[in-house]
Amino acid sequence: MEKFTKFNGLVAPLDRANVDTDAIIPKQFLKSIKRTGFGPNLFDAWRYLDQGEPGMDNTHRPLNPEFVLNQERFQGATILLARENFGCGSSREHAPWALADYGFRVIIATSFADIFFNNCFKNGLLPIVFDSAIVDHLFQEISATANYKLSVDLDAQTITRPNGEMLAFNVDPFRKHCLLNGLDDIGLTLQHLDAIKAYEERRKEEAPWLF
Amino acid sequence: MSGRTLYDKLWDTHAVRIDDDGTTLLYIDRHLVHEVTSPQAFEGLRLSQRRPWRTAANLATADHNVPTTNRGKGIEDPVSRLQVETLDQNCADFGITEFAMHDRRQGIVHVIGPEQGATLPGMTVVCGDSHTSTHGALGALAFGIGTSEVEHVLATQCLIQKKSKNMLVSVDGAVGAGVTAKDIVLAIIGEIGTAGGTGYAIEFGGSAIRALTVEGRMTLCNMAIEAGARAGMVAVDEKTIDYVKGRPYAPTNELWEQAVGAWHQLTSDYDAQFDRVVRLDAALIQPQVTWGTSPEMVVAVDATVPDPDLVRDKVKSEGMRAALRYMGLEANTRITDIKIDKVFIGSCTNSRIEDLRAAAMIAKGRKVAANVKLALVVPGSGLVKNQAEDEGLDRIFIEAGFEWREPGCSMCLAMNADRLEPGERCASTSNRNFEGRQGQGGRTHLVSPAMAAAAAINGHFVDVREIDTQER
């Protein structure tokens, strides 16, 4: 996994609550056996006017001009601003794959669904929770400001607004460490190989029917 | 010191190591695998030259993509076919047991786990599917994971996790006739919302939950994730133990006796502390019907579609308006005036034998309404299908005008050929009414199996309690 470093990025506002993983990446694209190439089908049903299928040339499909990511001013956005319960629904990691493949690196919302939240960190995507007053305020600022950008500093756990004001955010220390260093979870777990083996030996005595 | 919850006990038993910040290496007893979320994990395993840590802890089946008709012809869609063949190949390469498409034990992963005794009380159970919460009905800690974690479990038999908070949802009293586990869980989601359980593991308790069959408890725990909770669970009782006994993967003889002794401990202590407690009166729960595009958008069958103009919260009322536009509904419409185009009875929520019996009881001797273009019954597994056929349920459905299909996820998420066309409205026993879930532009109303069958017969929603099921 790539290391997550400081960056400054354009923010796109998706003003909906309960954005589910079926909306983020519709099921027909889950038939792929790869983990790349989902970006062009991110929010497929909202983004295009026709019905998307795997294998289509997405560059010639009719775009929905109403959808925020199709608007000129949000081209190149790397931060997505959303409302509560973002990523609810299925466990499909294709959702963070699609968001990351599109170019997003940070998602700010009032709350996230647990499985989606967890999946983000495995893919170098940082989900940030702010309370609804801050999120409301950010939505207002974006709508009033062209080229609205935020600076994200994971190490310092701050976001800096265009006026220089800083907002602090919380992040789990272990997940932060993994993101900053681009660490692979499996490699970390295998450092505890002896502990896993010892656990198994003990459980074979306690609960032999499980083995 | 106060006692421990069931979740605390399951967690403590499976902690291989706990760091100072609470990050826990959690041991996984059972890993269920299906074709959609596993190919990239197996690929990762190969790229890093790793092998499954404990092959026998894994059990695989193909369910999301498989056709429900003409299986002899194979899978027509080449993309779906490749995904299913990839699972077959991965299982063959790594020596993992798979119930492949032509095996009579094949079925929806969350149906076959308990059916085979492959998920047992006290286990940790994971699968790359959010409805893994289903298995908590047996007193297990079961939750859905993403593909990176699928690879992690394959490689290490463990996951790196943080513990959730404890929530008790207690439903007390007796439900009325015609009110099922599905109605109970929809009512719970209506009460706490789709994010109400976020950050929690939910234990379902109370006399109405204890009165449910184990299959009913599976329906309940299945939808814990629709309330935002990764895991839902029910304490072990004699029903749980009776359910498990004699299943192919269940322990036998002395091991059985030893296991049963341990399983009897799988309840929350009387003085256990929960971070949040929600109480519902079972007697007040009516048959439920969702009207919108989130499972929390749900009302009783005798109610009307809610009016967003009466809701103060702006984000919420806008969400309701968007849902009504998508669903093609007007506020204040009576639920029983909503006509349907298709009916789907199936999914990991409601495709077990009791679900099919409940639907058949309504369908028996009646006909699907003329305005219903398609009414599908999709059993949860090949074994459920066989049993239903032994009981003559297939004849009841076919004579009534339903289609009797092969097992799989089918129109719950429409990854195979079973789907809604744009604008079509469906009474569905599945778990999600999200936009496009059953087909782009499709409109889903979540209901119980009996309510779905009743809607099929009448062509619109009806209160199942008004249907006479005597002497038929």
PDB file of C-alpha atoms in Angstrom, chain A residues 15-23 26-36 38 44-46 48-55 61 83-85 88-94 97 111-115 118-119 122-123 136 172-175 178 184-190 192-200 202-211, chain B residues 13-17 21 23 25 27 29 36-37 39-41 43-44 50 53-54 65 77 79-80 82-83 86 120-123 127-130 144-149 151-152 155-158 160-162 194-195 197-200 225-226 228-230 251 255 258-259 262-263 293-294 296 315 322 413-415 419 422 432 434-440:
ATOM      1  CA  ASP A  15     -25.156  16.173  -0.384  1.00  0.00           C
ATOM      2  CA  ARG A  16     -26.992  12.964   0.502  1.00  0.00           C
ATOM      3  CA  ALA A  17     -27.312  10.843   3.647  1.00  0.00           C
ATOM      4  CA  ASN A  18     -27.062   7.025   3.573  1.00  0.00           C
ATOM      5  CA  VAL A  19     -25.015   6.770   0.374  1.00  0.00           C
ATOM      6  CA  ASP A  20     -24.868   2.985   0.088  1.00  0.00           C
ATOM      7  CA  THR A  21     -22.276   0.735  -1.518  1.00  0.00           C
ATOM      8  CA  ASP A  22     -24.736  -0.258  -4.267  1.00  0.00           C
ATOM      9  CA  ALA A  23     -24.760   3.428  -5.267  1.00  0.00           C
ATOM     10  CA  PRO A  26     -23.391  -1.105  -8.671  1.00  0.00           C
ATOM     11  CA  LYS A  27     -23.405  -4.888  -8.504  1.00  0.00           C
ATOM     12  CA  GLN A  28     -22.875  -5.631 -12.192  1.00  0.00           C
ATOM     13  CA  PHE A  29     -19.291  -4.350 -11.853  1.00  0.00           C
ATOM     14  CA  LEU A  30     -18.586  -6.757  -8.987  1.00  0.00           C
ATOM     15  CA  LYS A  31     -18.233  -9.566 -11.490  1.00  0.00           C
ATOM     16  CA  SER A  32     -14.676  -8.454 -12.186  1.00  0.00           C
ATOM     17  CA  ILE A  33     -11.951 -10.636 -10.733  1.00  0.00           C
ATOM     18  CA  LYS A  34      -9.521  -7.676 -10.617  1.00  0.00           C
ATOM     19  CA  ARG A  35      -9.137  -4.964  -8.002  1.00  0.00           C
ATOM     20  CA  THR A  36      -8.428  -2.123 -10.409  1.00  0.00           C
ATOM     21  CA  PHE A  38     -13.549   0.509 -11.043  1.00  0.00           C
ATOM     22  CA  ASP A  44     -22.479   4.661 -12.188  1.00  0.00           C
ATOM     23  CA  ALA A  45     -26.276   4.923 -11.933  1.00  0.00           C
ATOM     24  CA  TRP A  46     -26.109   8.572 -10.856  1.00  0.00           C
ATOM     25  CA  TYR A  48     -24.489   8.317 -16.487  1.00  0.00           C
ATOM     26  CA  LEU A  49     -27.867   8.525 -18.183  1.00  0.00           C
ATOM     27  CA  ASP A  50     -27.719   5.042 -19.697  1.00  0.00           C
ATOM     28  CA  GLN A  51     -27.458   1.692 -17.993  1.00  0.00           C
ATOM     29  CA  GLY A  52     -23.854   0.662 -17.410  1.00  0.00           C
ATOM     30  CA  GLU A  53     -22.551  -2.833 -17.966  1.00  0.00           C
ATOM     31  CA  PRO A  54     -19.077  -4.284 -17.474  1.00  0.00           C
ATOM     32  CA  GLY A  55     -16.854  -4.009 -20.523  1.00  0.00           C
ATOM     33  CA  ARG A  61     -21.609   7.199 -22.445  1.00  0.00           C
ATOM     34  CA  ARG A  83     -23.457  13.184   5.020  1.00  0.00           C
ATOM     35  CA  GLU A  84     -24.273  10.545   7.613  1.00  0.00           C
ATOM     36  CA  ASN A  85     -23.924   6.778   7.256  1.00  0.00           C
ATOM     37  CA  CYS A  88     -23.764   1.656   4.334  1.00  0.00           C
ATOM     38  CA  GLY A  89     -24.797  -1.701   2.929  1.00  0.00           C
ATOM     39  CA  SER A  90     -22.560  -4.417   1.617  1.00  0.00           C
ATOM     40  CA  SER A  91     -18.984  -5.339   2.522  1.00  0.00           C
ATOM     41  CA  ARG A  92     -17.777  -4.979  -1.084  1.00  0.00           C
ATOM     42  CA  GLU A  93     -14.272  -3.560  -1.057  1.00  0.00           C
ATOM     43  CA  HIS A  94     -15.002  -2.600  -4.654  1.00  0.00           C
ATOM     44  CA  TRP A  97     -11.440   0.531  -4.789  1.00  0.00           C
ATOM     45  CA  SER A 111     -20.603   9.116  10.025  1.00  0.00           C
ATOM     46  CA  PHE A 112     -19.552   6.008   8.134  1.00  0.00           C
ATOM     47  CA  ALA A 113     -20.800   2.428   8.072  1.00  0.00           C
ATOM     48  CA  ASP A 114     -18.388   0.168   9.964  1.00  0.00           C
ATOM     49  CA  ILE A 115     -17.318  -2.274   7.241  1.00  0.00           C
ATOM     50  CA  ASN A 118     -12.559  -0.381   7.829  1.00  0.00           C
ATOM     51  CA  ASN A 119     -12.125  -1.214   4.134  1.00  0.00           C
ATOM     52  CA  LYS A 122      -6.821  -1.064   3.604  1.00  0.00           C
ATOM     53  CA  ASN A 123      -6.714   0.963   0.402  1.00  0.00           C
ATOM     54  CA  ASP A 136     -22.919  21.751   7.151  1.00  0.00           C
ATOM     55  CA  ASP A 172      -7.307   5.338  15.363  1.00  0.00           C
ATOM     56  CA  PRO A 173      -3.557   5.305  16.200  1.00  0.00           C
ATOM     57  CA  PHE A 174      -2.942   1.860  14.705  1.00  0.00           C
ATOM     58  CA  ARG A 175      -4.707   2.711  11.465  1.00  0.00           C
ATOM     59  CA  CYS A 178      -0.415   1.793   8.915  1.00  0.00           C
ATOM     60  CA  ASP A 184       0.510  -4.385   4.952  1.00  0.00           C
ATOM     61  CA  ASP A 185      -1.679  -5.875   7.707  1.00  0.00           C
ATOM     62  CA  ILE A 186      -0.853  -9.460   6.797  1.00  0.00           C
ATOM     63  CA  GLY A 187       2.863  -8.834   7.197  1.00  0.00           C
ATOM     64  CA  LEU A 188       2.173  -7.322  10.638  1.00  0.00           C
ATOM     65  CA  THR A 189       0.050 -10.265  11.740  1.00  0.00           C
ATOM     66  CA  LEU A 190       2.618 -12.803  10.593  1.00  0.00           C
ATOM     67  CA  HIS A 192       2.831 -12.873  15.698  1.00  0.00           C
ATOM     68  CA  LEU A 193       3.002 -16.302  14.140  1.00  0.00           C
ATOM     69  CA  ASP A 194       4.071 -17.928  17.408  1.00  0.00           C
ATOM     70  CA  ALA A 195       1.181 -16.361  19.317  1.00  0.00           C
ATOM     71  CA  ILE A 196      -1.294 -17.688  16.748  1.00  0.00           C
ATOM     72  CA  LYS A 197       0.181 -21.180  16.962  1.00  0.00           C
ATOM     73  CA  ALA A 198       0.150 -21.121  20.768  1.00  0.00           C
ATOM     74  CA  TYR A 199      -3.491 -19.971  20.705  1.00  0.00           C
ATOM     75  CA  GLU A 200      -4.404 -22.843  18.394  1.00  0.00           C
ATOM     76  CA  ARG A 202      -4.575 -24.097  23.667  1.00  0.00           C
ATOM     77  CA  ARG A 203      -7.902 -24.100  21.834  1.00  0.00           C
ATOM     78  CA  LYS A 204      -7.388 -27.644  20.610  1.00  0.00           C
ATOM     79  CA  GLU A 205      -7.419 -28.631  24.290  1.00  0.00           C
ATOM     80  CA  GLU A 206     -10.324 -26.370  25.315  1.00  0.00           C
ATOM     81  CA  ALA A 207     -12.557 -26.781  22.276  1.00  0.00           C
ATOM     82  CA  PRO A 208     -11.371 -29.755  20.218  1.00  0.00           C
ATOM     83  CA  TRP A 209     -14.590 -29.857  18.175  1.00  0.00           C
ATOM     84  CA  LEU A 210     -13.457 -26.694  16.384  1.00  0.00           C
ATOM     85  CA  PHE A 211     -10.460 -28.430  14.800  1.00  0.00           C
TER      86      PHE A 211
ATOM     87  CA  THR B  13     -12.252 -16.314  23.928  1.00  0.00           C
ATOM     88  CA  HIS B  14     -10.899 -15.448  20.481  1.00  0.00           C
ATOM     89  CA  ALA B  15      -8.339 -12.777  21.344  1.00  0.00           C
ATOM     90  CA  VAL B  16      -4.903 -14.063  20.374  1.00  0.00           C
ATOM     91  CA  ARG B  17      -3.282 -10.857  21.613  1.00  0.00           C
ATOM     92  CA  ASP B  21      -4.778   0.631  22.524  1.00  0.00           C
ATOM     93  CA  THR B  23      -6.256  -3.389  18.844  1.00  0.00           C
ATOM     94  CA  LEU B  25      -5.664 -10.011  16.903  1.00  0.00           C
ATOM     95  CA  TYR B  27      -8.822 -15.757  15.830  1.00  0.00           C
ATOM     96  CA  ASP B  29     -12.859 -20.370  13.501  1.00  0.00           C
ATOM     97  CA  VAL B  36     -17.626 -12.275  -5.697  1.00  0.00           C
ATOM     98  CA  THR B  37     -15.325 -11.074  -2.921  1.00  0.00           C
ATOM     99  CA  PRO B  39     -10.834 -13.746  -6.407  1.00  0.00           C
ATOM    100  CA  GLN B  40      -8.650 -10.730  -5.570  1.00  0.00           C
ATOM    101  CA  ALA B  41      -7.844 -12.271  -2.171  1.00  0.00           C
ATOM    102  CA  GLU B  43      -4.673 -13.511  -6.244  1.00  0.00           C
ATOM    103  CA  GLY B  44      -3.017 -11.613  -3.378  1.00  0.00           C
ATOM    104  CA  ARG B  50       1.345 -17.573   0.832  1.00  0.00           C
ATOM    105  CA  TRP B  53      -3.198 -21.052   7.193  1.00  0.00           C
ATOM    106  CA  ARG B  54      -5.816 -23.674   7.988  1.00  0.00           C
ATOM    107  CA  ASN B  65     -23.807 -15.138  -9.886  1.00  0.00           C
ATOM    108  CA  ASP B  77     -22.950 -14.464 -19.036  1.00  0.00           C
ATOM    109  CA  VAL B  79     -18.198 -12.431 -16.970  1.00  0.00           C
ATOM    110  CA  SER B  80     -20.253 -14.258 -14.336  1.00  0.00           C
ATOM    111  CA  LEU B  82     -15.377 -16.537 -15.285  1.00  0.00           C
ATOM    112  CA  GLN B  83     -15.965 -15.444 -11.689  1.00  0.00           C
ATOM    113  CA  THR B  86     -12.236 -18.697 -10.780  1.00  0.00           C
ATOM    114  CA  LEU B 120     -21.515 -23.562  15.374  1.00  0.00           C
ATOM    115  CA  PRO B 121     -22.304 -21.761  18.640  1.00  0.00           C
ATOM    116  CA  GLY B 122     -19.298 -19.993  20.116  1.00  0.00           C
ATOM    117  CA  MET B 123     -17.445 -19.707  16.816  1.00  0.00           C
ATOM    118  CA  CYS B 127     -17.205 -14.021   5.139  1.00  0.00           C
ATOM    119  CA  GLY B 128     -16.683 -11.367   2.495  1.00  0.00           C
ATOM    120  CA  ASP B 129     -20.343 -10.478   2.720  1.00  0.00           C
ATOM    121  CA  SER B 130     -22.131  -8.112   5.069  1.00  0.00           C
ATOM    122  CA  GLY B 144     -18.828  -9.353   7.193  1.00  0.00           C
ATOM    123  CA  ILE B 145     -15.399  -8.358   5.930  1.00  0.00           C
ATOM    124  CA  GLY B 146     -13.872  -6.831   2.796  1.00  0.00           C
ATOM    125  CA  THR B 147     -11.595  -8.596   0.352  1.00  0.00           C
ATOM    126  CA  SER B 148      -8.358  -7.433   2.034  1.00  0.00           C
ATOM    127  CA  GLU B 149      -9.586  -9.119   5.194  1.00  0.00           C
ATOM    128  CA  GLU B 151      -6.967 -12.495   2.192  1.00  0.00           C
ATOM    129  CA  HIS B 152      -5.868 -11.765   5.767  1.00  0.00           C
ATOM    130  CA  ALA B 155      -3.220 -16.206   5.216  1.00  0.00           C
ATOM    131  CA  THR B 156      -3.295 -15.986   9.009  1.00  0.00           C
ATOM    132  CA  GLN B 157      -6.645 -17.357  10.340  1.00  0.00           C
ATOM    133  CA  CYS B 158      -6.858 -14.042  12.211  1.00  0.00           C
ATOM    134  CA  ILE B 160      -6.867  -7.231  13.302  1.00  0.00           C
ATOM    135  CA  GLN B 161      -9.952  -5.735  14.956  1.00  0.00           C
ATOM    136  CA  LYS B 162     -11.142  -3.165  17.454  1.00  0.00           C
ATOM    137  CA  THR B 194     -29.922   2.247   9.569  1.00  0.00           C
ATOM    138  CA  ALA B 195     -27.043   3.856  11.475  1.00  0.00           C
ATOM    139  CA  GLY B 197     -26.216   0.094  15.394  1.00  0.00           C
ATOM    140  CA  THR B 198     -23.060   1.614  13.895  1.00  0.00           C
ATOM    141  CA  GLY B 199     -20.127   0.883  16.197  1.00  0.00           C
ATOM    142  CA  TYR B 200     -22.081  -1.747  18.137  1.00  0.00           C
ATOM    143  CA  ILE B 225     -26.188  -4.973   9.349  1.00  0.00           C
ATOM    144  CA  GLU B 226     -29.187  -3.018   7.969  1.00  0.00           C
ATOM    145  CA  GLY B 228     -25.637  -0.572  11.032  1.00  0.00           C
ATOM    146  CA  ALA B 229     -24.253  -3.318  13.310  1.00  0.00           C
ATOM    147  CA  ARG B 230     -21.621  -5.615  11.809  1.00  0.00           C
ATOM    148  CA  PRO B 251     -19.451 -32.690  16.548  1.00  0.00           C
ATOM    149  CA  LEU B 255     -17.096 -34.149  21.508  1.00  0.00           C
ATOM    150  CA  GLN B 258     -18.229 -31.490  25.599  1.00  0.00           C
ATOM    151  CA  ALA B 259     -19.350 -28.859  23.102  1.00  0.00           C
ATOM    152  CA  ALA B 262     -19.433 -25.138  26.643  1.00  0.00           C
ATOM    153  CA  TRP B 263     -22.317 -23.778  24.555  1.00  0.00           C
ATOM    154  CA  THR B 293     -34.841   3.329  -0.526  1.00  0.00           C
ATOM    155  CA  SER B 294     -33.410   2.561   2.910  1.00  0.00           C
ATOM    156  CA  GLU B 296     -35.387   2.372   7.909  1.00  0.00           C
ATOM    157  CA  VAL B 315     -31.476  16.403   5.390  1.00  0.00           C
ATOM    158  CA  ALA B 322     -35.646  11.704  -3.182  1.00  0.00           C
ATOM    159  CA  LEU B 413     -29.052  -8.192  -5.810  1.00  0.00           C
ATOM    160  CA  ALA B 414     -29.597  -9.169  -9.433  1.00  0.00           C
ATOM    161  CA  MET B 415     -26.075 -10.212 -10.321  1.00  0.00           C
ATOM    162  CA  ARG B 419     -33.809  -8.660 -12.051  1.00  0.00           C
ATOM    163  CA  PRO B 422     -36.592   0.165 -14.753  1.00  0.00           C
ATOM    164  CA  ARG B 432     -32.082  -4.068   0.955  1.00  0.00           C
ATOM    165  CA  PHE B 434     -31.482   0.554  -2.089  1.00  0.00           C
ATOM    166  CA  GLU B 435     -31.811   2.303  -5.448  1.00  0.00           C
ATOM    167  CA  GLY B 436     -31.041  -0.168  -8.225  1.00  0.00           C
ATOM    168  CA  ARG B 437     -30.437  -3.061  -5.853  1.00  0.00           C
ATOM    169  CA  GLN B 438     -32.751  -5.466  -7.718  1.00  0.00           C
ATOM    170  CA  GLY B 439     -32.020  -3.947 -11.125  1.00  0.00           C
ATOM    171  CA  GLN B 440     -31.390  -0.380 -12.273  1.00  0.00           C
TER     172      GLN B 440
END
